[in-house]
Amino acid sequence: MADMKIGAYICKGCGIEERLDVKQLVTTAKRDGKAAVSKDHEFLCNADGVKMIQNDIDNDGVNRVVIVGCSRRAKTEAFNFEGVTLSRANIREGVIWVRPDNEESQETTQEMADDYVRMACAEAKAMKLPESSGEQPLTRRIMVVGGGITGLTAAIEAANTGYEVDLIEKSGALGGAVAGFYKRVPGKNGLQGPVDNDIAKLIAAVEGSSQIKVHLNSSIATTDGAPGRFSVTLEDGAAFTVGAIVQATGFKSYDMSLLTEFSPEAPDVIDQLTFEQRVKAANGAIKKADGSDAQNVVFVQCAGQRSEKPGHLSYCSGHCCNTSVKQAHYVKAAGGDATVIFTDLRTPGATGEDFYRSGQEAGVTFSKGCVSSVSAKGEVNYKDLILNEEITVNADIVVLATGMVPNSGPNPYLVLDRAQAKEDGKTELVATLDAEIAIQPASILNLQYRQGSDLPILRDGFNDSHFICFPYETRRTGIYAAGPIRRPMDIVQAVEDATGATLKAIQACENAALGRAAHPRSGDLSFPTFRKEGCTQCKRCTVECPFGAINEDDKGYPQYNEARCRRCGTCMGACPVRVISFENYSVETVGQQIKNVSIPEEFEEKPRILMLACENDAYPALDMAGMTHQEYSSFVRIIPVRCLGSVNTIWITDALNSGFDGIILAGCQKGDNYQCHFVKGSEMAHYRMSKIDDTLKQLNLEKERVATLEVAITDIQRLPAEINKMADTIKEIGMSPFKF
Amino acid sequence: MSDMNQNMLAKYRSSFLKEVEANVEEGHMVKMCMQCGVCSGSCPMQNHWDHPPQELFMMIRANKREEVLTSSSMWMCTSCYNCIARCPRGLPITHIMHGLATYAKRLGKVPEGQPTAKFAQKMWDNLKQKGRTNELKLGLALYFMNGFGEGVKKALSMQDVGLGMVKTGRLNPMELLGGHGIKDVAGLQKMLAKAEAIENQHIAEYKG
Ligand code: SF4
Ligand code: SF4
Ligand code: SF4
């Protein structure tokens, strides 16, 4: 960019002019903000206002635009200028809407607005216009791992959009678990029994597609690179390049031999998958293991599932109630008697409800009860929960509805943790980790990443992928999880998953080619770079990046892979020597904002509170607090951050040193039920802040001055309350002694 | 009557549910109950009977024939229709209740001295005579249902109500002397006789 020229534009609309001295704001931008151009306008977001700004950009060389008016989340379409940086001073949602409209508040409200003008200009000065790195070409080819119904669907969906696919299947045939099904649970509602299994059609379509290359009996030797340029080699030596990956490696049945109370060794006590195969082999007849006809079949729901007993699965696998209804239908159709013993029958949706009813219509007996034991002879003992009595029924075959166990790869962090523990000399930890590593499954992707070979796992062995907010997304950019490796599910859900994940994979290829970020900062062109001369090879950034974006070179320097990066800034927050930055977001862009808040003298009794708010949840919540006119202290100055993980502790230390009286960090929920858009960002921030006490002690400051919060986007009342609480705390413990 | 019970028992040995499906009004819907318990929770009589509908349906499915047929439950149903209005599965619960009561009566399984069963019989006998219920006679019959002494006590305690009803023309003491009926009482009685014959024939079929 040529010489920096700041243009500050102050809006008078939306009641701003009535509440604030706009002339003064214009002066502040000019005098303190060093804006070359500083203008006000009646109505900045209308065509005339936008034209005024565009005109200054075109004819007056303005290249750093500062909009003083509404929140950065409002009017984004109007304020969208090519080739310039954009900063926003939020004096609407962040000032006039949260302050009372009266004489006595006038002065502090104006001070708030003036500070936001100074801060926005300071940010403008410190940032540059990001440009695409051009690191990746457009690769219109994806790899799908797993040839079950999820993988097959993913392959077909991708091929239908014109993409090419490499489909990797470990076994010698396509179709996965579903290929062994006699019939299927219907996918649509309407009172009907099991429907035909049409997986053969899907397999034929995949095999017949010229865009899909099927690799049977194959596994992956190495996967390297980044979205747009993943290079893959298979065990048999085949090598190819793909733009993105869909992992759909499916599930296996829970090991029923662990359920000793159910006589798992008996030939006619079997799990659902085995029963299915038996019925398919006998073409619908219901046979005991010795080949004789079976009359009575009892289905035991939740066998080793939804149970906190050690070795059991704590979760519900979602499909098994419908599967038992389906299999009970087989029994009725063959003229036998079927009893389903359940504690809660879970047949979700209208489809499930209809299917349950179809089972009842067919005469399947449903008993609400809890099975305590099954004898080898097939006596099923259970407590009837409606009649409240112990009952025994005799069955020719007992089918156990055991759960789904994901076929995910090993936990990639175990090996890294072990290396660290070894370095730290923690022999006990090394031993525990060794034991855990020994029982891990073989790697699936064999990623050549600094952070391990496979997709990270959240809990119960399932690959991390947010159930509600961002399904398919994993912690490895460009690699999407679909099907039962991310949560238990049935066929309909797996097919939907495959479709969603494939579209995500295609989007990743296209974004990578343009140098743009994927979710959640989709479209962002900025990416982190580091100043090599300053780097001490401490490895904090390579360890803490939640997305495994950074590798290390031979000398231990970080190697960024822009397309793997989500632009969270966690690395920037981690770097102790502060050499990591984005063009438009850096230690400097935020640091300068903090420095440009005017700190009144101690005797004025106007404390200053710095709030660093996550732009995904906390900042929108604050905007909504403004929209609903919740009042909060005029002493706070709020700076949105990409993620709490991007907060470098230097900002905290600097703020405390320059006289701020209190600091609030507002990020998202962390842990297993995280809401953090960058998964680990908030957690890292909390970890780092747990060590801030030392700094406070050194400065001789009370630890109440710094608060780290987990908030949700719905905390519209809570956030103002937290701000006011901090203001009260400061009143109690007194002003900071660091005002100069 | 007890022959019929024996025969039914033999015919549906393994499944009382099948017996109910074949012989009880709307009995084929019993299997559709999903044991949610909404009916039991909605029933105003829930605290007053042996088994609420949900449990009764489960008992049918669990082959508890004797317990179901001799239960007082279906005799306690007030036909308020709360359960039907709320059952998510659309079971005609009230009708099944009455169907079970009728079936139990057919098999001679009504519990001895069950008051609502007794009252139902009295109401039917009363209605049959003139094609209309004679409320005065029915009321008195109800008072004296449990013996003369109690009847007098009850009648005296209700004296004021009775007089009030007479005053407002709601009760006519003359009804005690015969009372008015429908136009074609003979026709009605013929119809009822026919119905009874069909019913008897129906029962005879099972007597073997
Ligand atoms: S910005 Fe986030 S995703 Fe990108 S390298 Fe840094 S820590 Fe990793
Ligand atoms: S409300 Fe209907 S479905 Fe629920 S328990 Fe009663 S009869 Fe069964
Ligand atoms: S209709 Fe009968 S069973 Fe149903 S809620 Fe009313 S009293 Fe209870």
mmCIF file of C-alpha atoms in Angstrom, chain B residues 1-200:
data_model
loop_
_atom_site.group_PDB
_atom_site.id
_atom_site.type_symbol
_atom_site.label_atom_id
_atom_site.label_comp_id
_atom_site.label_asym_id
_atom_site.label_seq_id
_atom_site.Cartn_x
_atom_site.Cartn_y
_atom_site.Cartn_z
ATOM 1 C CA MET B 1 -71.903 -68.145 31.462
ATOM 2 C CA SER B 2 -68.880 -69.712 33.047
ATOM 3 C CA ASP B 3 -68.745 -72.172 30.130
ATOM 4 C CA MET B 4 -68.095 -69.284 27.862
ATOM 5 C CA ASN B 5 -65.279 -68.171 30.080
ATOM 6 C CA GLN B 6 -63.726 -71.625 29.911
ATOM 7 C CA ASN B 7 -64.124 -71.749 26.172
ATOM 8 C CA MET B 8 -62.543 -68.382 25.660
ATOM 9 C CA LEU B 9 -59.699 -69.396 27.881
ATOM 10 C CA ALA B 10 -59.115 -72.489 25.789
ATOM 11 C CA LYS B 11 -59.421 -70.664 22.504
ATOM 12 C CA TYR B 12 -56.933 -67.902 23.317
ATOM 13 C CA ARG B 13 -54.747 -69.841 25.675
ATOM 14 C CA SER B 14 -51.518 -68.152 24.793
ATOM 15 C CA SER B 15 -52.693 -64.625 24.239
ATOM 16 C CA PHE B 16 -55.204 -62.581 26.147
ATOM 17 C CA LEU B 17 -54.336 -59.707 23.803
ATOM 18 C CA LYS B 18 -55.722 -61.701 20.873
ATOM 19 C CA GLU B 19 -58.828 -62.492 22.890
ATOM 20 C CA VAL B 20 -59.338 -58.808 23.612
ATOM 21 C CA GLU B 21 -58.731 -57.903 19.977
ATOM 22 C CA ALA B 22 -61.421 -60.345 18.860
ATOM 23 C CA ASN B 23 -64.049 -59.725 21.522
ATOM 24 C CA VAL B 24 -63.711 -56.256 23.013
ATOM 25 C CA GLU B 25 -64.942 -53.104 21.350
ATOM 26 C CA GLU B 26 -61.881 -51.339 19.819
ATOM 27 C CA GLY B 27 -59.724 -54.085 21.360
ATOM 28 C CA HIS B 28 -57.488 -54.142 18.314
ATOM 29 C CA MET B 29 -56.085 -50.766 19.376
ATOM 30 C CA VAL B 30 -54.684 -52.028 22.691
ATOM 31 C CA LYS B 31 -51.414 -53.061 21.032
ATOM 32 C CA MET B 32 -50.891 -49.505 19.788
ATOM 33 C CA CYS B 33 -50.481 -48.073 23.279
ATOM 34 C CA MET B 34 -46.955 -46.793 23.737
ATOM 35 C CA GLN B 35 -47.082 -46.669 27.512
ATOM 36 C CA CYS B 36 -46.579 -42.951 27.774
ATOM 37 C CA GLY B 37 -48.956 -42.690 30.705
ATOM 38 C CA VAL B 38 -50.738 -39.567 29.491
ATOM 39 C CA CYS B 39 -54.154 -41.218 29.912
ATOM 40 C CA SER B 40 -53.454 -42.231 33.486
ATOM 41 C CA GLY B 41 -52.278 -38.739 34.264
ATOM 42 C CA SER B 42 -55.346 -37.186 32.682
ATOM 43 C CA CYS B 43 -57.965 -39.406 34.309
ATOM 44 C CA PRO B 44 -59.976 -37.715 37.075
ATOM 45 C CA MET B 45 -60.536 -41.155 38.594
ATOM 46 C CA GLN B 46 -56.847 -42.010 38.702
ATOM 47 C CA ASN B 47 -56.677 -42.243 42.493
ATOM 48 C CA HIS B 48 -59.792 -44.334 42.845
ATOM 49 C CA TRP B 49 -59.234 -47.481 40.880
ATOM 50 C CA ASP B 50 -56.987 -50.536 40.759
ATOM 51 C CA HIS B 51 -55.230 -49.925 37.477
ATOM 52 C CA PRO B 52 -55.203 -46.833 35.290
ATOM 53 C CA PRO B 53 -55.744 -47.409 31.530
ATOM 54 C CA GLN B 54 -52.052 -47.507 30.611
ATOM 55 C CA GLU B 55 -51.402 -50.217 33.173
ATOM 56 C CA LEU B 56 -54.527 -52.125 32.201
ATOM 57 C CA PHE B 57 -53.322 -52.195 28.588
ATOM 58 C CA MET B 58 -49.902 -53.431 29.657
ATOM 59 C CA MET B 59 -51.587 -56.139 31.750
ATOM 60 C CA ILE B 60 -53.562 -57.271 28.723
ATOM 61 C CA ARG B 61 -50.324 -57.561 26.782
ATOM 62 C CA ALA B 62 -48.702 -59.404 29.679
ATOM 63 C CA ASN B 63 -51.466 -62.040 29.620
ATOM 64 C CA LYS B 64 -52.938 -61.098 32.971
ATOM 65 C CA ARG B 65 -56.401 -62.241 31.973
ATOM 66 C CA GLU B 66 -58.021 -62.881 35.332
ATOM 67 C CA GLU B 67 -56.694 -59.684 36.902
ATOM 68 C CA VAL B 68 -57.931 -57.566 34.032
ATOM 69 C CA LEU B 69 -61.390 -59.095 33.766
ATOM 70 C CA THR B 70 -62.083 -58.902 37.490
ATOM 71 C CA SER B 71 -60.620 -55.443 37.839
ATOM 72 C CA SER B 72 -62.864 -52.642 39.040
ATOM 73 C CA SER B 73 -61.052 -50.201 36.788
ATOM 74 C CA MET B 74 -63.265 -50.178 33.724
ATOM 75 C CA TRP B 75 -66.325 -49.865 35.940
ATOM 76 C CA MET B 76 -64.982 -46.644 37.373
ATOM 77 C CA CYS B 77 -64.629 -44.832 34.054
ATOM 78 C CA THR B 78 -66.847 -41.718 33.995
ATOM 79 C CA SER B 79 -66.682 -41.292 30.232
ATOM 80 C CA CYS B 80 -65.162 -37.863 30.617
ATOM 81 C CA TYR B 81 -63.095 -38.450 27.466
ATOM 82 C CA ASN B 82 -60.047 -36.657 28.879
ATOM 83 C CA CYS B 83 -57.860 -39.592 27.938
ATOM 84 C CA ILE B 84 -59.112 -39.871 24.372
ATOM 85 C CA ALA B 85 -58.591 -36.177 23.835
ATOM 86 C CA ARG B 86 -54.990 -36.455 24.981
ATOM 87 C CA CYS B 87 -53.689 -39.870 23.926
ATOM 88 C CA PRO B 88 -50.871 -39.154 21.443
ATOM 89 C CA ARG B 89 -51.532 -42.494 19.804
ATOM 90 C CA GLY B 90 -55.230 -41.796 19.306
ATOM 91 C CA LEU B 91 -56.431 -44.829 21.272
ATOM 92 C CA PRO B 92 -60.214 -44.786 21.878
ATOM 93 C CA ILE B 93 -59.502 -45.444 25.549
ATOM 94 C CA THR B 94 -62.969 -44.675 26.905
ATOM 95 C CA HIS B 95 -64.527 -47.061 24.415
ATOM 96 C CA ILE B 96 -62.024 -49.760 25.266
ATOM 97 C CA MET B 97 -62.878 -49.273 28.949
ATOM 98 C CA HIS B 98 -66.564 -49.823 28.264
ATOM 99 C CA GLY B 99 -65.730 -52.683 25.913
ATOM 100 C CA LEU B 100 -63.765 -54.393 28.665
ATOM 101 C CA ALA B 101 -66.624 -53.858 31.127
ATOM 102 C CA THR B 102 -69.117 -55.374 28.714
ATOM 103 C CA TYR B 103 -66.875 -58.310 28.005
ATOM 104 C CA ALA B 104 -66.238 -58.948 31.689
ATOM 105 C CA LYS B 105 -69.986 -58.928 32.293
ATOM 106 C CA ARG B 106 -70.545 -61.381 29.476
ATOM 107 C CA LEU B 107 -68.043 -63.718 31.051
ATOM 108 C CA GLY B 108 -69.580 -63.256 34.471
ATOM 109 C CA LYS B 109 -66.485 -61.646 35.842
ATOM 110 C CA VAL B 110 -67.920 -58.470 37.361
ATOM 111 C CA PRO B 111 -66.668 -58.156 40.918
ATOM 112 C CA GLU B 112 -69.324 -58.976 43.470
ATOM 113 C CA GLY B 113 -71.231 -55.877 44.636
ATOM 114 C CA GLN B 114 -69.308 -53.493 42.391
ATOM 115 C CA PRO B 115 -71.422 -50.334 42.913
ATOM 116 C CA THR B 116 -71.122 -48.749 39.481
ATOM 117 C CA ALA B 117 -71.900 -52.108 37.856
ATOM 118 C CA LYS B 118 -74.929 -52.395 40.062
ATOM 119 C CA PHE B 119 -76.053 -48.913 39.238
ATOM 120 C CA ALA B 120 -75.568 -49.532 35.537
ATOM 121 C CA GLN B 121 -77.889 -52.527 35.764
ATOM 122 C CA LYS B 122 -80.509 -50.498 37.611
ATOM 123 C CA MET B 123 -80.300 -47.728 35.065
ATOM 124 C CA TRP B 124 -80.729 -50.226 32.237
ATOM 125 C CA ASP B 125 -83.750 -51.895 33.830
ATOM 126 C CA ASN B 126 -85.318 -48.514 34.446
ATOM 127 C CA LEU B 127 -84.683 -47.310 30.895
ATOM 128 C CA LYS B 128 -85.985 -50.461 29.300
ATOM 129 C CA GLN B 129 -89.488 -49.987 30.698
ATOM 130 C CA LYS B 130 -90.520 -46.733 29.017
ATOM 131 C CA GLY B 131 -87.670 -45.860 26.738
ATOM 132 C CA ARG B 132 -86.768 -42.953 29.019
ATOM 133 C CA THR B 133 -85.034 -42.927 32.355
ATOM 134 C CA ASN B 134 -87.464 -42.220 35.129
ATOM 135 C CA GLU B 135 -85.205 -40.056 37.232
ATOM 136 C CA LEU B 136 -87.327 -40.151 40.330
ATOM 137 C CA LYS B 137 -87.499 -43.926 40.401
ATOM 138 C CA LEU B 138 -83.850 -44.268 39.430
ATOM 139 C CA GLY B 139 -82.816 -41.839 42.137
ATOM 140 C CA LEU B 140 -84.802 -43.682 44.783
ATOM 141 C CA ALA B 141 -83.492 -47.026 43.587
ATOM 142 C CA LEU B 142 -80.015 -45.626 43.994
ATOM 143 C CA TYR B 143 -80.731 -44.426 47.521
ATOM 144 C CA PHE B 144 -82.043 -47.806 48.546
ATOM 145 C CA MET B 145 -79.366 -49.760 46.702
ATOM 146 C CA ASN B 146 -77.597 -50.605 49.939
ATOM 147 C CA GLY B 147 -80.627 -51.499 52.078
ATOM 148 C CA PHE B 148 -83.744 -49.818 53.448
ATOM 149 C CA GLY B 149 -82.247 -48.072 56.467
ATOM 150 C CA GLU B 150 -79.525 -46.347 54.517
ATOM 151 C CA GLY B 151 -82.025 -45.463 51.807
ATOM 152 C CA VAL B 152 -84.234 -43.565 54.251
ATOM 153 C CA LYS B 153 -81.233 -41.725 55.687
ATOM 154 C CA LYS B 154 -80.051 -40.749 52.230
ATOM 155 C CA ALA B 155 -83.498 -39.690 51.076
ATOM 156 C CA LEU B 156 -83.920 -37.473 54.148
ATOM 157 C CA SER B 157 -80.559 -35.834 53.644
ATOM 158 C CA MET B 158 -81.485 -35.012 50.070
ATOM 159 C CA GLN B 159 -84.924 -33.690 51.014
ATOM 160 C CA ASP B 160 -84.151 -29.998 50.411
ATOM 161 C CA VAL B 161 -82.641 -30.653 47.033
ATOM 162 C CA GLY B 162 -85.643 -32.727 46.035
ATOM 163 C CA LEU B 163 -88.121 -30.095 47.123
ATOM 164 C CA GLY B 164 -86.175 -27.420 45.310
ATOM 165 C CA MET B 165 -86.304 -29.447 42.129
ATOM 166 C CA VAL B 166 -90.032 -29.984 42.494
ATOM 167 C CA LYS B 167 -90.539 -26.221 42.941
ATOM 168 C CA THR B 168 -88.585 -25.319 39.817
ATOM 169 C CA GLY B 169 -90.376 -27.993 37.788
ATOM 170 C CA ARG B 170 -87.317 -30.169 37.492
ATOM 171 C CA LEU B 171 -88.903 -33.130 39.231
ATOM 172 C CA ASN B 172 -92.486 -34.296 39.008
ATOM 173 C CA PRO B 173 -93.692 -36.393 42.015
ATOM 174 C CA MET B 174 -96.391 -37.868 39.767
ATOM 175 C CA GLU B 175 -93.681 -39.742 37.886
ATOM 176 C CA LEU B 176 -93.691 -42.171 40.772
ATOM 177 C CA LEU B 177 -97.008 -43.476 39.498
ATOM 178 C CA GLY B 178 -95.781 -45.017 36.255
ATOM 179 C CA GLY B 179 -94.267 -41.982 34.622
ATOM 180 C CA HIS B 180 -94.245 -40.915 30.957
ATOM 181 C CA GLY B 181 -92.513 -42.793 28.202
ATOM 182 C CA ILE B 182 -91.629 -42.520 24.544
ATOM 183 C CA LYS B 183 -94.301 -42.794 21.838
ATOM 184 C CA ASP B 184 -93.684 -46.360 20.734
ATOM 185 C CA VAL B 185 -92.677 -48.246 23.838
ATOM 186 C CA ALA B 186 -93.779 -51.551 22.339
ATOM 187 C CA GLY B 187 -91.584 -50.970 19.269
ATOM 188 C CA LEU B 188 -88.579 -50.216 21.458
ATOM 189 C CA GLN B 189 -89.092 -53.311 23.522
ATOM 190 C CA LYS B 190 -89.255 -55.362 20.353
ATOM 191 C CA MET B 191 -85.961 -53.925 19.228
ATOM 192 C CA LEU B 192 -84.378 -54.667 22.572
ATOM 193 C CA ALA B 193 -85.678 -58.203 22.533
ATOM 194 C CA LYS B 194 -84.115 -58.710 19.129
ATOM 195 C CA ALA B 195 -80.819 -57.299 20.300
ATOM 196 C CA GLU B 196 -80.854 -59.578 23.300
ATOM 197 C CA ALA B 197 -81.530 -62.547 21.056
ATOM 198 C CA ILE B 198 -78.520 -61.668 18.908
ATOM 199 C CA GLU B 199 -76.370 -61.256 21.947
ATOM 200 C CA ASN B 200 -77.524 -64.596 23.354
#
